[in-house]
């Protein structure tokens, strides 16, 4: 397993040093420290990509922290981990559905206003 320093890691990840250090502070990425220097592996890159994917689904870092803590404690295939990940994703899906409905209602109202103004203009 090749190890890399933070500069190479952030280059491969497309991240910033501050972001990686913040994720380390949150326990999401745990770099190996040899002689006081952080060392990263391809597994750290995979973890970073998972974090970004989960954030892309709208999960907050505190939710991702919980999922990662369970993964670290129980392993990837653990039923509690799967349930927690499912529940977090389901909650985010419910939030997005509500936002979508609210946006649809706003669009309908705006369309009605545009039609009314068009009729007044003609």
C-alpha positions in Angstrom: 0.0 0.0 0.0 1.7 3.2 -1.2 1.6 6.1 1.2 1.5 9.7 0.2 2.0 13.0 1.9 -0.8 15.6 2.2 0.2 17.5 -0.9 -0.1 14.5 -3.2 -3.2 13.4 -1.4 -5.1 16.7 -1.9 -3.9 16.8 -5.5 -5.4 13.3 -6.1 -8.5 14.1 -4.1 -9.1 17.5 -5.7 -9.4 19.0 -2.2 -7.8 21.6 0.0 -5.5 21.0 3.0 -8.1 22.8 5.2 -10.8 20.4 4.0 -8.7 17.3 4.7 -7.6 18.6 8.1 -11.3 19.4 9.0 -12.3 15.9 8.0 -9.5 14.6 10.2 -10.7 16.7 13.1 -14.1 15.2 12.6 -12.6 11.7 12.5 -13.8 11.0 8.9 -10.2 10.6 7.6 -7.6 9.2 9.9 -4.2 9.7 8.5 -1.3 7.6 9.6 1.3 9.7 11.3 4.9 8.5 11.0 7.5 10.7 12.6 4.9 13.5 12.9 4.0 13.5 9.2 0.6 12.6 8.0 0.5 9.7 5.5 -2.4 8.8 3.3 -3.3 5.7 1.2 -5.7 4.8 -1.5 -8.2 3.9 1.3 -8.1 7.5 2.5 -9.0 8.6 -1.1 -11.9 6.1 -1.1 -13.1 7.5 2.2 -12.8 11.1 0.8 -14.8 10.1 -2.3 -17.5 8.5 -0.1 -17.7 11.6 2.0 -18.1 13.7 -1.1 -20.8 11.4 -2.5 -22.8 11.4 0.7 -22.5 15.2 0.8 -23.8 15.2 -2.7 -26.9 13.4 -1.6 -27.4 16.3 0.9 -26.2 14.5 4.1 -24.6 16.8 6.7 -21.2 16.1 8.1 -22.6 15.1 11.5 -24.6 12.3 9.7 -21.6 11.2 7.8 -19.6 11.1 11.0 -22.1 8.8 12.5 -22.1 6.5 9.5 -18.2 6.4 9.5 -18.1 5.8 13.2 -20.4 2.8 12.8 -18.3 1.6 9.8 -15.1 1.8 11.9 -16.7 0.1 14.9 -18.7 -2.6 13.2 -17.5 -3.0 9.6 -19.1 -2.3 6.3 -21.6 -5.1 6.2 -23.1 -4.5 9.7 -26.8 -4.4 9.7 -26.9 -1.4 12.1 -24.6 0.5 9.8 -26.8 -0.3 6.8 -29.9 0.7 8.8 -28.3 4.0 9.8 -27.2 4.8 6.3 -30.6 3.9 5.0 -32.4 6.1 7.6 -30.1 9.0 6.8 -30.7 8.7 3.1 -34.4 8.2 3.6 -34.6 11.4 5.7 -32.7 13.3 3.1 -35.1 12.0 0.4 -38.1 13.2 2.5 -36.5 16.6 2.8 -35.9 16.8 -1.0 -39.4 15.7 -1.7 -40.8 18.4 0.5 -38.6 21.0 -1.1 -39.6 19.8 -4.6 -43.3 20.1 -3.7 -42.8 23.6 -2.3 -40.8 24.6 -5.5 -43.6 23.2 -7.7 -46.2 25.2 -5.8 -44.1 28.4 -6.2 -43.7 27.7 -9.9 -47.4 27.2 -10.4 -48.2 30.5 -8.6 -45.5 32.3 -10.7 -47.0 30.9 -13.9 -50.4 32.1 -12.9 -49.0 35.6 -12.2 -47.2 35.7 -15.6 -50.4 34.6 -17.4 -52.4 37.3 -15.6 -49.9 40.0 -16.4 -49.8 38.8 -20.0 -53.6 39.1 -20.3 -53.4 42.7 -18.8 -50.7 43.6 -21.3 -52.6 42.4 -24.4 
